[in-house]
Short mmCIF file of C-alpha atoms in Angstrom, two decimals:
data_model
loop_
_atom_site.label_atom_id
_atom_site.label_comp_id
_atom_site.label_asym_id
_atom_site.label_seq_id
_atom_site.Cartn_x
_atom_site.Cartn_y
_atom_site.Cartn_z
CA UNK T 1 0.00 0.00 0.00
CA UNK T 2 1.20 3.54 -0.79
CA UNK T 3 2.67 5.10 2.35
CA UNK T 4 2.38 8.55 3.85
CA UNK T 5 5.47 10.69 4.25
CA UNK T 6 7.66 9.51 7.12
CA UNK T 7 11.17 10.90 7.01
CA UNK T 8 12.37 8.12 9.31
CA UNK T 9 11.40 5.60 6.62
CA UNK T 10 13.77 7.18 4.08
CA UNK T 11 17.04 5.41 3.35
CA UNK T 12 19.79 7.28 5.23
CA UNK T 13 21.86 7.79 2.07
CA UNK T 14 19.16 9.95 0.49
CA UNK T 15 17.18 11.26 3.45
CA UNK T 16 18.63 14.77 3.65
CA UNK T 17 18.32 15.41 -0.08
CA UNK T 18 14.71 14.23 -0.23
CA UNK T 19 13.63 16.18 2.85
CA UNK T 20 15.11 19.41 1.47
CA UNK T 21 13.54 19.01 -1.97
CA UNK T 22 10.65 21.46 -2.54
CA UNK T 23 7.24 20.08 -3.46
CA UNK T 24 6.31 21.31 -6.94
CA UNK T 25 2.73 22.55 -7.55
CA UNK T 26 1.81 20.10 -10.31
CA UNK T 27 -1.63 19.70 -8.74
CA UNK T 28 -2.51 23.29 -9.70
CA UNK T 29 -3.37 24.06 -13.33
CA UNK T 30 -2.71 27.76 -12.63
CA UNK T 31 0.76 27.07 -11.22
CA UNK T 32 1.71 24.44 -13.80
CA UNK T 33 4.06 26.83 -15.68
CA UNK T 34 5.89 27.47 -12.40
CA UNK T 35 6.11 23.75 -11.69
CA UNK T 36 7.49 23.09 -15.17
CA UNK T 37 10.11 25.81 -14.87
CA UNK T 38 11.38 24.54 -11.54
CA UNK T 39 11.23 20.93 -12.71
CA UNK T 40 13.20 21.72 -15.86
CA UNK T 41 15.90 23.43 -13.81
CA UNK T 42 16.06 20.78 -11.08
CA UNK T 43 16.08 17.85 -13.52
CA UNK T 44 19.14 18.94 -15.44
CA UNK T 45 21.89 16.33 -15.70
CA UNK T 46 25.26 16.14 -17.40
CA UNK T 47 26.38 13.90 -20.22
CA UNK T 48 29.09 11.51 -19.08
CA UNK T 49 32.50 11.61 -20.72
CA UNK T 50 32.95 9.27 -23.64
CA UNK T 51 29.51 9.84 -25.16
CA UNK T 52 28.72 11.94 -28.21
CA UNK T 53 25.36 13.71 -28.28
CA UNK T 54 23.55 14.89 -31.39
CA UNK T 55 20.07 16.09 -32.31
CA UNK T 56 17.93 14.48 -35.00
CA UNK T 57 14.85 15.88 -36.70
CA UNK T 58 12.83 13.37 -38.67
CA UNK T 59 10.19 15.77 -39.86
CA UNK T 60 7.72 14.23 -37.43
CA UNK T 61 9.95 13.87 -34.38
CA UNK T 62 12.86 15.52 -32.66
CA UNK T 63 15.20 13.10 -30.91
CA UNK T 64 18.44 13.35 -28.98
CA UNK T 65 20.95 10.61 -29.79
CA UNK T 66 23.61 9.37 -27.34
CA UNK T 67 26.40 7.23 -28.80
CA UNK T 68 29.56 5.91 -27.20
CA UNK T 69 32.58 7.40 -28.94
CA UNK T 70 34.67 4.23 -28.61
CA UNK T 71 33.41 1.07 -30.29
CA UNK T 72 29.63 1.45 -30.11
CA UNK T 73 27.71 -1.72 -30.84
CA UNK T 74 24.90 -2.14 -33.35
CA UNK T 75 22.25 -2.17 -30.60
CA UNK T 76 19.75 0.64 -30.06
CA UNK T 77 17.39 1.80 -27.31
CA UNK T 78 14.45 4.18 -27.46
CA UNK T 79 14.24 5.73 -23.99
CA UNK T 80 11.33 7.96 -22.93
CA UNK T 81 11.61 10.63 -20.23
CA UNK T 82 9.12 11.26 -17.45
CA UNK T 83 7.35 14.28 -16.02
CA UNK T 84 3.80 13.11 -15.35
CA UNK T 85 2.79 13.71 -18.99
CA UNK T 86 2.87 17.40 -17.99
CA UNK T 87 6.58 18.25 -18.12
CA UNK T 88 9.97 16.95 -19.18
CA UNK T 89 12.41 17.05 -22.06
CA UNK T 90 15.09 14.74 -23.51
CA UNK T 91 18.00 16.54 -21.86
CA UNK T 92 16.75 15.45 -18.44
CA UNK T 93 18.03 11.98 -19.34
CA UNK T 94 21.56 13.17 -20.20
CA UNK T 95 23.20 11.22 -17.39
CA UNK T 96 21.12 8.06 -17.60
CA UNK T 97 21.11 7.86 -21.39
CA UNK T 98 24.86 8.41 -21.60
CA UNK T 99 25.46 5.81 -18.86
CA UNK T 100 23.35 3.30 -20.77
CA UNK T 101 25.30 4.08 -23.94
CA UNK T 102 28.64 3.76 -22.18
CA UNK T 103 27.93 0.51 -20.37
CA UNK T 104 25.96 -1.36 -23.02
CA UNK T 105 27.45 0.11 -26.19
CA UNK T 106 23.93 0.72 -27.51
CA UNK T 107 22.97 3.99 -29.15
CA UNK T 108 20.21 5.64 -27.12
CA UNK T 109 17.49 7.74 -28.73
CA UNK T 110 15.32 10.00 -26.58
CA UNK T 111 12.27 11.40 -28.41
CA UNK T 112 10.64 14.69 -27.57
CA UNK T 113 6.88 14.34 -27.18
CA UNK T 114 3.96 16.70 -26.77
CA UNK T 115 2.75 17.44 -23.27
CA UNK T 116 -0.64 17.73 -21.61
CA UNK T 117 -2.80 19.65 -20.95
CA UNK T 118 -2.33 21.42 -24.29
CA UNK T 119 -1.85 18.07 -25.99
CA UNK T 120 -3.83 15.31 -24.25
CA UNK T 121 -3.83 11.63 -25.20
CA UNK T 122 -3.05 10.34 -27.76
CA UNK T 123 -0.49 13.06 -28.63
CA UNK T 124 2.41 11.83 -26.48
CA UNK T 125 1.78 8.22 -27.40
CA UNK T 126 1.53 9.02 -31.11
CA UNK T 127 4.88 10.84 -30.90
CA UNK T 128 6.51 7.83 -29.23
CA UNK T 129 5.00 5.41 -31.78
CA UNK T 130 6.26 7.60 -34.58
CA UNK T 131 9.74 7.67 -33.06
CA UNK T 132 9.79 3.88 -32.72
CA UNK T 133 8.66 3.35 -36.30
CA UNK T 134 11.28 5.82 -37.53
CA UNK T 135 13.99 4.01 -35.58
CA UNK T 136 12.92 0.64 -36.97
CA UNK T 137 12.75 1.96 -40.54
CA UNK T 138 16.11 3.75 -40.34
CA UNK T 139 18.07 1.30 -38.22
CA UNK T 140 20.34 0.12 -41.04
CA UNK T 141 21.27 3.69 -41.98
CA UNK T 142 22.07 4.37 -38.32
CA UNK T 143 24.25 1.28 -38.08
CA UNK T 144 21.77 -0.54 -35.84
CA UNK T 145 20.50 -4.10 -36.01
CA UNK T 146 16.70 -4.27 -35.82
CA UNK T 147 17.05 -7.47 -33.83
CA UNK T 148 18.85 -5.55 -31.09
CA UNK T 149 16.36 -2.80 -30.29
CA UNK T 150 14.94 -2.17 -26.81
CA UNK T 151 12.75 0.41 -25.13
CA UNK T 152 12.92 2.08 -21.74
CA UNK T 153 11.27 4.85 -19.80
CA UNK T 154 11.02 6.64 -16.49
CA UNK T 155 7.73 7.35 -14.69
CA UNK T 156 5.30 8.66 -17.33
CA UNK T 157 7.92 7.63 -19.88
CA UNK T 158 7.77 4.14 -18.41
CA UNK T 159 4.02 4.14 -18.94
CA UNK T 160 4.49 5.21 -22.54
CA UNK T 161 7.17 2.55 -23.06
CA UNK T 162 4.88 -0.16 -21.67
CA UNK T 163 2.07 0.99 -23.94
CA UNK T 164 4.49 0.97 -26.86
CA UNK T 165 5.39 -2.66 -26.24
CA UNK T 166 1.70 -3.60 -25.97
CA UNK T 167 0.89 -1.74 -29.19
CA UNK T 168 3.78 -3.33 -31.10
CA UNK T 169 2.66 -6.80 -30.02
CA UNK T 170 -0.99 -6.21 -30.86
CA UNK T 171 -0.16 -4.90 -34.32
CA UNK T 172 2.36 -7.65 -35.11
CA UNK T 173 5.04 -4.96 -35.44
CA UNK T 174 8.70 -5.34 -34.56
CA UNK T 175 8.89 -6.01 -30.84
CA UNK T 176 11.70 -4.65 -28.69
CA UNK T 177 13.97 -7.31 -27.21
CA UNK T 178 13.37 -5.83 -23.74
CA UNK T 179 11.49 -3.12 -21.91
CA UNK T 180 13.11 -1.29 -18.98
CA UNK T 181 10.59 0.49 -16.78
CA UNK T 182 11.72 2.82 -14.01
CA UNK T 183 8.82 3.28 -11.49
CA UNK T 184 6.36 3.46 -14.41
CA UNK T 185 3.15 5.52 -14.32
CA UNK T 186 0.82 2.78 -15.51
CA UNK T 187 -2.60 3.02 -13.94
CA UNK T 188 -5.01 5.98 -13.94
CA UNK T 189 -7.13 4.15 -11.39
CA UNK T 190 -4.59 5.06 -8.70
CA UNK T 191 -5.35 8.71 -9.41
CA UNK T 192 -9.06 7.92 -9.33
CA UNK T 193 -8.78 6.65 -5.75
CA UNK T 194 -9.11 9.96 -3.91
CA UNK T 195 -8.59 8.24 -0.55
CA UNK T 196 -4.88 8.34 -1.46
CA UNK T 197 -4.83 12.14 -1.65
CA UNK T 198 -4.04 12.62 2.03
CA UNK T 199 -1.02 10.34 2.09
CA UNK T 200 1.28 13.12 0.90
CA UNK T 201 3.85 10.84 -0.73
CA UNK T 202 7.34 12.19 -1.28
CA UNK T 203 8.08 13.78 -4.67
CA UNK T 204 4.78 12.84 -6.38
CA UNK T 205 1.52 12.57 -4.49
CA UNK T 206 -1.96 11.58 -5.59
CA UNK T 207 -3.18 15.16 -5.91
CA UNK T 208 -0.50 15.77 -8.54
CA UNK T 209 -1.21 12.34 -9.98
CA UNK T 210 -4.92 13.12 -10.36
CA UNK T 211 -4.18 16.46 -12.00
CA UNK T 212 -1.70 14.82 -14.38
CA UNK T 213 -3.95 11.96 -15.44
CA UNK T 214 -6.92 14.33 -15.77
CA UNK T 215 -4.93 16.56 -18.11
CA UNK T 216 -3.56 13.63 -20.11
CA UNK T 217 -6.84 11.74 -20.46
CA UNK T 218 -9.10 14.76 -21.07
CA UNK T 219 -12.04 14.66 -21.60
CA UNK T 220 -11.99 11.31 -19.78
CA UNK T 221 -11.51 11.20 -16.03
CA UNK T 222 -8.94 8.99 -14.26
CA UNK T 223 -10.59 5.89 -12.91
CA UNK T 224 -13.37 5.95 -15.50
CA UNK T 225 -14.96 2.61 -16.28
CA UNK T 226 -13.38 2.59 -19.73
CA UNK T 227 -10.67 4.52 -21.54
CA UNK T 228 -9.42 4.67 -25.13
CA UNK T 229 -7.09 1.81 -26.01
CA UNK T 230 -3.42 2.50 -25.13
CA UNK T 231 -4.28 5.35 -22.75
CA UNK T 232 -3.02 3.47 -19.67
CA UNK T 233 -0.82 0.38 -19.84
CA UNK T 234 -2.40 -1.25 -16.77
CA UNK T 235 -5.75 -1.31 -18.59
CA UNK T 236 -4.33 -3.76 -21.15
CA UNK T 237 -6.20 -7.02 -20.52
CA UNK T 238 -3.64 -9.39 -22.02
CA UNK T 239 0.05 -9.13 -21.13
CA UNK T 240 1.32 -12.35 -22.69
CA UNK T 241 3.96 -12.46 -25.43
CA UNK T 242 5.62 -9.25 -24.29
CA UNK T 243 9.41 -8.86 -24.23
CA UNK T 244 11.52 -9.56 -21.15
CA UNK T 245 10.88 -6.77 -18.68
CA UNK T 246 12.77 -5.05 -15.90
CA UNK T 247 10.63 -3.03 -13.48
CA UNK T 248 12.17 -0.80 -10.84
CA UNK T 249 9.90 -0.18 -7.85
CA UNK T 250 10.41 2.34 -5.04
CA UNK T 251 8.83 1.32 -1.73
CA UNK T 252 7.83 4.89 -0.79
CA UNK T 253 6.43 5.68 -4.22
CA UNK T 254 2.73 6.27 -4.89
CA UNK T 255 3.15 3.94 -7.89
CA UNK T 256 4.59 1.03 -5.88
CA UNK T 257 1.33 -0.91 -5.70
CA UNK T 258 0.34 -0.47 -9.35
CA UNK T 259 3.85 -1.41 -10.44
CA UNK T 260 3.85 -4.52 -8.25
CA UNK T 261 0.51 -5.57 -9.73
CA UNK T 262 1.74 -5.04 -13.30
CA UNK T 263 4.90 -7.04 -12.64
CA UNK T 264 2.88 -9.89 -11.15
CA UNK T 265 0.51 -9.88 -14.13
CA UNK T 266 3.48 -10.08 -16.51
CA UNK T 267 4.92 -13.01 -14.58
CA UNK T 268 1.53 -14.74 -14.46
CA UNK T 269 1.30 -14.32 -18.25
CA UNK T 270 4.64 -16.10 -18.68
CA UNK T 271 6.72 -12.98 -19.41
CA UNK T 272 10.22 -12.85 -17.99
CA UNK T 273 10.01 -9.99 -15.50
CA UNK T 274 12.74 -8.98 -13.08
CA UNK T 275 11.56 -6.74 -10.26
CA UNK T 276 14.14 -4.51 -8.58
CA UNK T 277 12.49 -3.19 -5.42
CA UNK T 278 14.35 -0.65 -3.33
CA UNK T 279 13.21 -0.04 0.23
CA UNK T 280 13.22 3.38 1.84
CA UNK T 281 13.23 5.32 -1.41
CA UNK T 282 10.63 7.54 -3.13
CA UNK T 283 9.80 8.18 -6.75
CA UNK T 284 12.79 9.14 -8.94
CA UNK T 285 15.24 8.89 -6.04
CA UNK T 286 18.10 7.78 -8.28
CA UNK T 287 17.80 10.91 -10.41
CA UNK T 288 17.77 13.13 -7.32
CA UNK T 289 20.70 11.34 -5.66
CA UNK T 290 22.60 9.72 -8.55
CA UNK T 291 25.84 9.19 -6.63
CA UNK T 292 24.28 7.30 -3.72
CA UNK T 293 25.22 3.63 -3.60
CA UNK T 294 21.57 2.58 -3.53
CA UNK T 295 20.95 4.66 -6.69
CA UNK T 296 23.91 3.15 -8.48
CA UNK T 297 22.73 -0.35 -7.57
CA UNK T 298 19.24 0.41 -8.88
CA UNK T 299 20.48 1.77 -12.20
CA UNK T 300 23.15 -0.93 -12.41
CA UNK T 301 20.51 -3.65 -12.16
CA UNK T 302 18.56 -2.15 -15.06
CA UNK T 303 21.65 -1.75 -17.22
CA UNK T 304 22.81 -5.30 -16.54
CA UNK T 305 19.38 -6.65 -17.54
CA UNK T 306 19.38 -4.52 -20.69
CA UNK T 307 22.90 -5.55 -21.63
CA UNK T 308 22.02 -9.23 -21.37
CA UNK T 309 18.90 -8.69 -23.52
CA UNK T 310 20.86 -6.88 -26.22
CA UNK T 311 23.53 -9.56 -26.58
#
């Protein structure tokens, strides 16, 4: 069950940083521009040495490409950033994307996608689908083997990545060899449970979650009896025949329960699913405290899983 804020429950390595972090007003439509500005500033990260970064415009998509300068492999990864469908940009993944490129040799592509509330569903998902199809169609030109393509995502980006894998399977399109989901935002029904509003979770609470899902799903409401197909990955009724999956779960995250349920459903459907569950950490802790040992172990687990899948 999602837990209320209790600073004593935080892992000692990250406690001070999390306690000092300001709560952003994502729950307020009026203050959303302020929340975005602060989020964009706070989420900056640096590209690691040994990785070349370039921008690509496909005509339909803008992507940022991260490639190891020394002996890159012919593997590729489409990685989608988070921000509650309300905020975010590719550069927020500078550190993670360059670390993935360095340690796996894969070239990482981070697509820019349209944000709610100006662009509700299916805008973000259509942008991610378009980016995946472009990558598949242009893999040979990019020096990438179509049989060595994976997807990943953080938070809302994890939800989009999960939907992308479901969509690719349902349409008999090229499937990724793996999906890597960092604390994915999968289930609008969490937002629809207003009893969770008073828990006050660290980093991302259910008031912000409700505002985000409401903006993304408009005119539908989170928790509605039915939603358009591909609007929320947890609504997918059949999870069989999906690629091997790594799911990172944070014990103090609002999404912990929905992520645990999704992982169990994947396993029940016969999908290889490795769950990395970190205790005493909130949503996006590894991005806030990237040098902490617990953060490095979390990211290291995902990269090791991805590397094995790409070989």
